Every structure is written in structure tokens, then in C-alpha cells.
XYZ file of C-alpha atoms in Angstrom:
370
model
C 15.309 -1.440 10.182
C 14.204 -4.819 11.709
C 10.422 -6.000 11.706
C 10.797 -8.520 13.974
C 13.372 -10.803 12.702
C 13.261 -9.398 9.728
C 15.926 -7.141 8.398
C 14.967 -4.317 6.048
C 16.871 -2.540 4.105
C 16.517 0.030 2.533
C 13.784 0.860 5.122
C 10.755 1.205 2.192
C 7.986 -0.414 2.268
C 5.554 -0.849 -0.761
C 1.984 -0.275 0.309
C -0.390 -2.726 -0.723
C -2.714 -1.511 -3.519
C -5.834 -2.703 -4.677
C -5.819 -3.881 -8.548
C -1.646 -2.868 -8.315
C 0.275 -4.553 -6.432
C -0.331 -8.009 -7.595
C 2.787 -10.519 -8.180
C 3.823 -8.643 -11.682
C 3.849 -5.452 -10.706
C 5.872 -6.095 -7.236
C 8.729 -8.439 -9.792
C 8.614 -5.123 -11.719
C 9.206 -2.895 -8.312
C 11.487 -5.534 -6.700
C 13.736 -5.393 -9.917
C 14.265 -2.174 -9.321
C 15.616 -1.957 -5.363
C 14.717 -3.407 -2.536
C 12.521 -3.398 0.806
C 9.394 -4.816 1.460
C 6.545 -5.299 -1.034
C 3.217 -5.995 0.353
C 0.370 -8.160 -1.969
C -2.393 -7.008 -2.270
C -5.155 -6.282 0.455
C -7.039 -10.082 1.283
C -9.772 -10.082 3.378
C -9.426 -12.616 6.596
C -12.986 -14.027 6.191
C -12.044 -15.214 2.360
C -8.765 -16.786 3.267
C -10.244 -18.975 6.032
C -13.148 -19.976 3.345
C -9.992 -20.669 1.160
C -11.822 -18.984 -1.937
C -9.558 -19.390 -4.761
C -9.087 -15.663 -5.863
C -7.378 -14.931 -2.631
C -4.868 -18.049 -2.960
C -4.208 -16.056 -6.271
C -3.829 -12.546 -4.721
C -1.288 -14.681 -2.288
C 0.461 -16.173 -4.666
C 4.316 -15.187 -4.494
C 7.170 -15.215 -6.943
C 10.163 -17.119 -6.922
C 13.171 -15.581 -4.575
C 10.330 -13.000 -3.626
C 11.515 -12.519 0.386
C 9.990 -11.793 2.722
C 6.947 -12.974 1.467
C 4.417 -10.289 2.745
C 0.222 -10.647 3.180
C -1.809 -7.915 4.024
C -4.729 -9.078 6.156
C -8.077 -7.278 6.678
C -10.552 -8.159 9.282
C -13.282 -7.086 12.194
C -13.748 -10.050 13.741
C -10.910 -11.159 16.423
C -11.592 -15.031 15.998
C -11.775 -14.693 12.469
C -8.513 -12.698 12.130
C -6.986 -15.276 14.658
C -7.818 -18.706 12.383
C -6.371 -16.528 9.444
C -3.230 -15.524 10.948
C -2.724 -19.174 12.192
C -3.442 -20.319 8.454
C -0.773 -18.167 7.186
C 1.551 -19.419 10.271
C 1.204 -23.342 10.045
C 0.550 -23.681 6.055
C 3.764 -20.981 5.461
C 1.978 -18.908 3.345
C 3.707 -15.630 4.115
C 6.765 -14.141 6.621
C 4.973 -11.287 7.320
C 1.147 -10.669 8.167
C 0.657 -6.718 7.623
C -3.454 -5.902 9.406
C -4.905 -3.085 7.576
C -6.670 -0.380 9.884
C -6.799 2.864 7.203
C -9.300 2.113 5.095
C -11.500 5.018 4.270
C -13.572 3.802 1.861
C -17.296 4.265 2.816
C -18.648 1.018 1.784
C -15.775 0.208 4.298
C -16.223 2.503 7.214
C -19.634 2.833 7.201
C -19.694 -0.996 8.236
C -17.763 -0.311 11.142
C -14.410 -1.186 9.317
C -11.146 0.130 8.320
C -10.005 3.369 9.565
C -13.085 3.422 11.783
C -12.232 0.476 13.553
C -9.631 1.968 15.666
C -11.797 4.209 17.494
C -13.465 1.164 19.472
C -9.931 0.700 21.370
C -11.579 -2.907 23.209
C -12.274 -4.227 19.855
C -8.799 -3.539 18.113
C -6.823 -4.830 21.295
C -8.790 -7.669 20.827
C -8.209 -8.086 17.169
C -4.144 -7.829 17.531
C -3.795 -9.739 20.118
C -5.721 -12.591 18.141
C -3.461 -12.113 15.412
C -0.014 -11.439 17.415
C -1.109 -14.854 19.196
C -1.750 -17.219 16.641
C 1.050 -15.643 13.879
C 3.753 -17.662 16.118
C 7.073 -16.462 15.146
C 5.870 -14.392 12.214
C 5.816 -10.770 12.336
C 3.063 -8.805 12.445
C 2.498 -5.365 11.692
C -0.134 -2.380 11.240
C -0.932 -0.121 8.829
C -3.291 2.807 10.448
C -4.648 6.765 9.463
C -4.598 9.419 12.057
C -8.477 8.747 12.545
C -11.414 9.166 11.349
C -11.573 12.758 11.144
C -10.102 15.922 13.431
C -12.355 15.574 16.097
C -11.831 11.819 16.622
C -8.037 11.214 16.489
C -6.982 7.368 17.157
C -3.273 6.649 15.917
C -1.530 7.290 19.288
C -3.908 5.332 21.594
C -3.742 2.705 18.851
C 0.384 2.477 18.647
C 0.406 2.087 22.666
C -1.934 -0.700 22.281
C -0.343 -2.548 19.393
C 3.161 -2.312 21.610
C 1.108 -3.627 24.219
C -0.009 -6.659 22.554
C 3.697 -7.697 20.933
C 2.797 -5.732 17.322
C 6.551 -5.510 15.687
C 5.964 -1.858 14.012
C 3.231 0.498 12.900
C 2.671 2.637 9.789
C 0.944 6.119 9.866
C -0.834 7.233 6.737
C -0.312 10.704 7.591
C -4.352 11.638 7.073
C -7.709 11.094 8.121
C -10.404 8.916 6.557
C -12.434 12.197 6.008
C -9.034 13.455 3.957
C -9.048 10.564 2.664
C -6.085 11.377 -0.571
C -7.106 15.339 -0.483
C -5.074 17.630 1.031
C -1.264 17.456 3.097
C -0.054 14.472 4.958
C 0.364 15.857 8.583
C 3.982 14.482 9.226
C 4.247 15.942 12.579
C 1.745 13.269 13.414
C 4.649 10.635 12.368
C 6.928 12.585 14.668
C 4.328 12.350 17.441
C 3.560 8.686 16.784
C 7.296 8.152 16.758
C 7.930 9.711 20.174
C 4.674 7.883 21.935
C 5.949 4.189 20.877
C 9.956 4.380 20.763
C 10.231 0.778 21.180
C 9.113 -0.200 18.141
C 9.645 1.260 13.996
C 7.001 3.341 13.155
C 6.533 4.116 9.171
C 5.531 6.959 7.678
C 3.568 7.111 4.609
C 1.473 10.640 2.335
C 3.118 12.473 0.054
C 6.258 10.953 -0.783
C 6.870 11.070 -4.401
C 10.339 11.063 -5.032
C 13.058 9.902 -2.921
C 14.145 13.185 -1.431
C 10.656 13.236 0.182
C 11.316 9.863 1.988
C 14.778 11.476 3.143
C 12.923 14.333 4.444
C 10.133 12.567 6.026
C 12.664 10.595 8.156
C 15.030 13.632 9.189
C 11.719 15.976 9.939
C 9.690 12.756 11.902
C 12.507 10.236 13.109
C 10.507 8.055 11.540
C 11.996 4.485 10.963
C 11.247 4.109 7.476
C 8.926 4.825 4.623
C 5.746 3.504 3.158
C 5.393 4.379 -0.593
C 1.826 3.933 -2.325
C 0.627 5.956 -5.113
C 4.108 7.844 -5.935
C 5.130 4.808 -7.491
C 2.314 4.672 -9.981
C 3.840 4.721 -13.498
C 7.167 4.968 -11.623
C 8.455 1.523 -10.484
C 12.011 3.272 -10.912
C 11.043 5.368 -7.250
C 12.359 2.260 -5.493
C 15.928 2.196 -7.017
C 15.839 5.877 -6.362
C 15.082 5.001 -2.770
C 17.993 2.727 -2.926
C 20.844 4.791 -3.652
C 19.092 7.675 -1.035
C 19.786 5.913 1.547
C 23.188 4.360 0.680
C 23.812 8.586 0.598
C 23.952 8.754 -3.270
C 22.722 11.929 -4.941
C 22.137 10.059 -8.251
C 18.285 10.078 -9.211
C 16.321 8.139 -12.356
C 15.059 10.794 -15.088
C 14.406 8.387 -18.323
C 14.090 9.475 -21.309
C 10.807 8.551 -23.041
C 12.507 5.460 -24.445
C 13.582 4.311 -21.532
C 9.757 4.944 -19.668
C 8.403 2.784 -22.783
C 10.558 -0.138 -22.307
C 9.290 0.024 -18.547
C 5.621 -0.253 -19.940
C 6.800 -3.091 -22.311
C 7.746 -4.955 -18.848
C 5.681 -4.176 -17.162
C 3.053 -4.952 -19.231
C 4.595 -8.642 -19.687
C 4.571 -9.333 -16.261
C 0.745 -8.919 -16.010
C 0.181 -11.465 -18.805
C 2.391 -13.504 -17.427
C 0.805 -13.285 -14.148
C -2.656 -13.077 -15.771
C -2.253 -15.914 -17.570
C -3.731 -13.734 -21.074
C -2.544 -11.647 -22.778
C -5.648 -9.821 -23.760
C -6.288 -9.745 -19.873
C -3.099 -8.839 -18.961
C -3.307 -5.711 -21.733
C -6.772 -4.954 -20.757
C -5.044 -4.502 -16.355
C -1.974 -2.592 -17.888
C -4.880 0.088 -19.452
C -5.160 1.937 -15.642
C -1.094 2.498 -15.639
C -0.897 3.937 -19.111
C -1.809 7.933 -17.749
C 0.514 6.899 -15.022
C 3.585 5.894 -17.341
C 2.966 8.972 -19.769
C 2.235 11.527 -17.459
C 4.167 15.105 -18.696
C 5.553 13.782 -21.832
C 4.316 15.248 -25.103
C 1.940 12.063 -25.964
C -1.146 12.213 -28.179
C -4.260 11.542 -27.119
C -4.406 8.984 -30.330
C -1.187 7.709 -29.112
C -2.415 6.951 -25.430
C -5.657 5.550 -26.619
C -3.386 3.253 -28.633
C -1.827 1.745 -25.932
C -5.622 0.924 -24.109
C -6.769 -0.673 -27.644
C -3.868 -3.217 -28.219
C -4.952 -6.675 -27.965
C -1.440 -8.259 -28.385
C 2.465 -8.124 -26.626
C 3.556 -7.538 -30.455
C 1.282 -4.808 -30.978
C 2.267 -3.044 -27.687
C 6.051 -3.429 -28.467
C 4.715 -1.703 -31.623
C 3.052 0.989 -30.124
C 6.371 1.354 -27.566
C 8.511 2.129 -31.154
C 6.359 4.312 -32.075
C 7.492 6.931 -29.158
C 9.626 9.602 -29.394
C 13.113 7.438 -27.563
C 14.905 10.785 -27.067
C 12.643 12.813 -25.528
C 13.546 13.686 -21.693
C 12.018 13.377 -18.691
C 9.505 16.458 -18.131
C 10.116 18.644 -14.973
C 7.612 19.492 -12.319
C 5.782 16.415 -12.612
C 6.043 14.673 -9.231
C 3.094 14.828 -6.905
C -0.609 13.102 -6.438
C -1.192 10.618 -8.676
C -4.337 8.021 -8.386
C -7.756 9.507 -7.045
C -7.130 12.730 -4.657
C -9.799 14.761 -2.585
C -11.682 14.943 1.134
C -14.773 13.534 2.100
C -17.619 15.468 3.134
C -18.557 13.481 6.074
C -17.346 9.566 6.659
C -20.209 7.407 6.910
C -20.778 5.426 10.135
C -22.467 2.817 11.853
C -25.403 4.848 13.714
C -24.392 5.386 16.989
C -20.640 4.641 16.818
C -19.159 7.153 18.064
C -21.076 6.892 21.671
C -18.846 4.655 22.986
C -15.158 3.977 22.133
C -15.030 1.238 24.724
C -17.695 -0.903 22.880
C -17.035 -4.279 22.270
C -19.329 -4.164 18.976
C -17.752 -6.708 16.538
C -19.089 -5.443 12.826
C -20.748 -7.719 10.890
C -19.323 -9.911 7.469
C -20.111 -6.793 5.540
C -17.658 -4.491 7.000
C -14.581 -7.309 5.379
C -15.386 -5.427 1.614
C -12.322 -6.846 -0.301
C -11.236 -2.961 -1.201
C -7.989 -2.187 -0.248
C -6.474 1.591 1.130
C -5.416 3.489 3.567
């Protein structure tokens, strides 16, 4: 797979993930196989004020290539200095704009996965970033819409070919889905088949590699985007690896081996961190993650969210039971799951998709999905 001069293989993204996938945690993934692993979400807005906690959440590791931003904005000439930024002070290889947002802090603001329903205003935001990104890449990460009734993804893939976008990913739901529910991949297939001349991604429900094998014989699909089914299982991506070299051969660590992940994992947030109190205290959201289906205490797991110290955690990784094997019938949802109700608005936007309404600063919350 090629993104425009880029060469990609195996064809796997990994999606960007608020709170996730910061530097440490893509080293940790990147260790394991390879692709393309996207920082975290930054908002357009903060990178042109050059706050410091985005040149942070930019930051890349050494030998990390292609060195991959994901940009959120509502504002065409905002989203237009930013991309140039990235361009002319080489911050990145790869600008990735983030249209599936379904947060409601998000949408409600006009934002995320509601943007692409006013068609004027995201032709107008691409074509910004397309045109200042010079030779860089850009790409598009999109849901199906915001809910049944008001489908977007296949008037949005004709318009990002239209303005020079290299490829598109589908998040195979809705912003009123949100994470509940099934990924539609026959809307990957359909995406596919409207905008041949470019790679379209599929992403929803893959959590092992045998569902990103299936995803591209059912859709055609060009590749995969992985998100939350490598939560606690950084190991996915080396899976991914030998799938598409055609090997059969899948990770099933024992509990030994899932603890000496954690013990890496874990350094690479203090080392990334800076602390290692801080570090320990961002590992605490990956422990359920890690330990999911094994026969773990709850005193045991709570141990692992108390330990102040490297040494202690190393301590607490001993105390596991090394031998005991990988549990079966564990892969599916992991991470927050469930539909929406309703997704909240801007009054009135759904009168007129051919609005030129540009949302305020609000609608650029720096929380990342899709």
C-alpha cells in the first residue's frame, strides 16, 4: 500500500488514541511489527499557537518513520497555517485530518463526525490542507455519518479524491453508534468501489489479525486501521505482520510473557513521562487491558495501580503466575462500548448541508476518536 509516496507495509495503520498512543506506547507497538503509527489527536488551533503540550504530543522517537500527526480542525485557514507548519518546520511525513469524532462536547460544536455533513465546508477544509502540506501526504480518517438517516462517507471520499487527499479511512459506524454495536463493513466495500483511485482503510471490530484478513477479502479494502483491539495487546501488530506475509503463526503468551510486556511498557511511559510516579500513575488505565481473562486477583490488579516505583512493578510482575496460558474467548471490545441516544447538534444544522458555517474555537476540543 502507498500513501502518497509513502510505502506501507504491512498495510496497518495504528489509530490515533487519546491518552494511548503517545511516543511510548507507539516504541512499544512499533517493536512489535510494522505500519503506520499515528500520535496522538492535536488540535490545529493549538499547534499554530505553538502551546507546548502539543510540541510534546508531536514529539517523535528516534528511527520512528514515517513520522505521522493527526490534525483536528473546523476552520479551513486555520487547518491551512497548521498543515504548512508541519510542511516547512518538518515536523511530520504524514498529516492524518480527523473527521469521526463522536464525542458530544465535539459534535455538538459543529465538529468531528458532524462536520462532514456540511460538504462546502469540508471541501474547503482539505483543500486548505492538501494545498499548503506541499509534498506531504495527507489523509482522512471519517465515520459513516452522523447517524442512519444522515449518511456522509461516500460524498465525502469523492470530495477528498477531488481535492488531491492520498487515502481515506472508514470507521465502519456512526457517531450515534458511536463504539456500540457491529462495524458495517459493507460500507468499506461501498466506500472502496465509489473512490478506486485511491486506498481506502477500514477500521471496527478488528481484534485479532484474522479479522484484518477478513475485512480486506470481504471489503477490498486496502488496508486496516487498528484502535482499541490493541489495548493491552501491543503483540496484535506482529500478529498482523506475519498475516500478511501468509503465516498462520499467531501470539498466545503465557502470563509471563504478558507481564514482561507490562514491565515495558510501563518503562516506556516513564521514560517518555519523564517520572516515574507519572509514568506508573498513565500505565494504571492499561492494567484491565493487559490482564484481561487471566486468573488475577482483584488484590493483585489493585497492586499494579498502587506501585509508586519501576522496582516495585518488576516486583509485582514476579509475583504472577509465569506459566499460566493465554485464556480463550477473550478477543473482542475493549475500551468504552455503547450507542448514543441522540448526537447533539448545533441547532439548525442539519437544514442545510451546503452551508458554509465555519464552527467556532469551541468545536477544536483536544479529545481524540473516531
Amino acid at each position: 500500500m502507498k500513501i502518497g509516496t509513502i510505502d506501507v507495509w504491512p498495510p496497518v495503520v495504528l489509530a490515533p488514541m487519546a491518552g494511548i498512543t503517545n511516543r511510548g506506547f507507539r516504541t512499544l507497538c512499533r517493536e512489535q511489527g510494522g505500519g503506520v503509527f499515528v500520535s496522538e489527536m492535536i488540535t490545529s488551533r493549538a499547534l499554530v499557537e505553538r502551546n507546548p503540550l502539543t510540541f510534546q504530543m508531536i514529539a517523535f522517537g528516534d528511527g520512528e518513520t514515517p513520522r505521522s500527526i493527526q490534525l483536528y480542525g473546523v476552520d479551513p485557514v486555520v487547518i491551512g497555517r497548521a498543515a504548512r507548519m508541519i510542511a516547512e518546520e518538518d515536523l511530520a511525513d504524514h498529516i492524518d485530518l480527523n473527521f469521526g469524532c463522536p464525542v458530544p462536547k465535539v459534535t455538538r460544536r459543529g465538529g468531528g463526525a458532524a462536520l462532514p455533513y456540511k460538504r462546502n465546508l469540508l471541501r474547503a477544509i482539505l483543500a486548505e490542507a492538501v494545498g499548503n502540506a506541499g509534498s506531504l501526504p495527507v489523509t482522512m480518517k471519517m465515520r459513516k455519518g452522523i447517524d442512519d438517516d444522515h449518511l456522509t462517507y461516500l460524498e465525502a471520499g469523492r470530495i477528498a479524491v477531488e481535492e488531491g487527499v492520498a487515502a481515506v479511512a472508514l470507521h465502519a459506524r456512526t457517531a450515534k453508534q458511536h463504539y456500540g454495536g457491529t462495524a458495517d463493513w459493507d460500507a468499506i466495500r461501498r466506500l472502496k468501489e465509489a473512490v478506486p483511485e485511491i486506498p481506502v482503510l477500514g477500521n471496527g471490530d478488528i481484534w485479532n489479525a484474522d479479522d484484518a484478513l477478513r475485512m480486506v477479502a470481504e471489503t477490498g479494502c486496502d488496508g486496516v486501521v487498528v484502535g482499541r483491539g490493541c489495548l493491552g495487546r501491543p503483540w496484535l501488530f506482529r500478529d498482523l505482520d506475519r498475516a500478511f506475509e501468509g503465516s498462520a503463526e499467531r501470539a498466545r503468551p503465557v502470563l509471563g510473557e504478558v507481564g514482561a510486556m507490562m514491565l515495558r511498557h510501563a518503562e516506556l511511559l516513564c521514560e517518555v513521562i519523564g517520572s516515574e510516579s507519572h509514568g506508573l500513575a498513565d500505565f494504571r488505565k492499561h492494567v484491565g487491558w493487559y490482564l484481561k481473562g487471566f486468573t488475577v486477583g482483584a488484590e493483585s490488579r489493585r497492586a499494579f495501580t498502587s506501585v509508586a516505583t519501576l522496582a516495585e512493578f518488576a516486583a509485582r510482575v514476579a509475583e504472577l503466575d509465569p506459566h499460566q496460558p493465554w485464556p480463550d474467548g477473550i478477543d473482542g471490545p475493549r475500551g468504552k462500548s455503547g450507542e448514543r441516544s441522540k448526537v447533539l447538534l448545533p441547532h439548525g444544522w442539519l437544514d442545510d448541508p451546503e452551508e458554509m458555517a465555519v464552527p467556532g474555537a469551541g468545536a477544536e476540543d483536544p479529545t481524540s476518536g473516531g
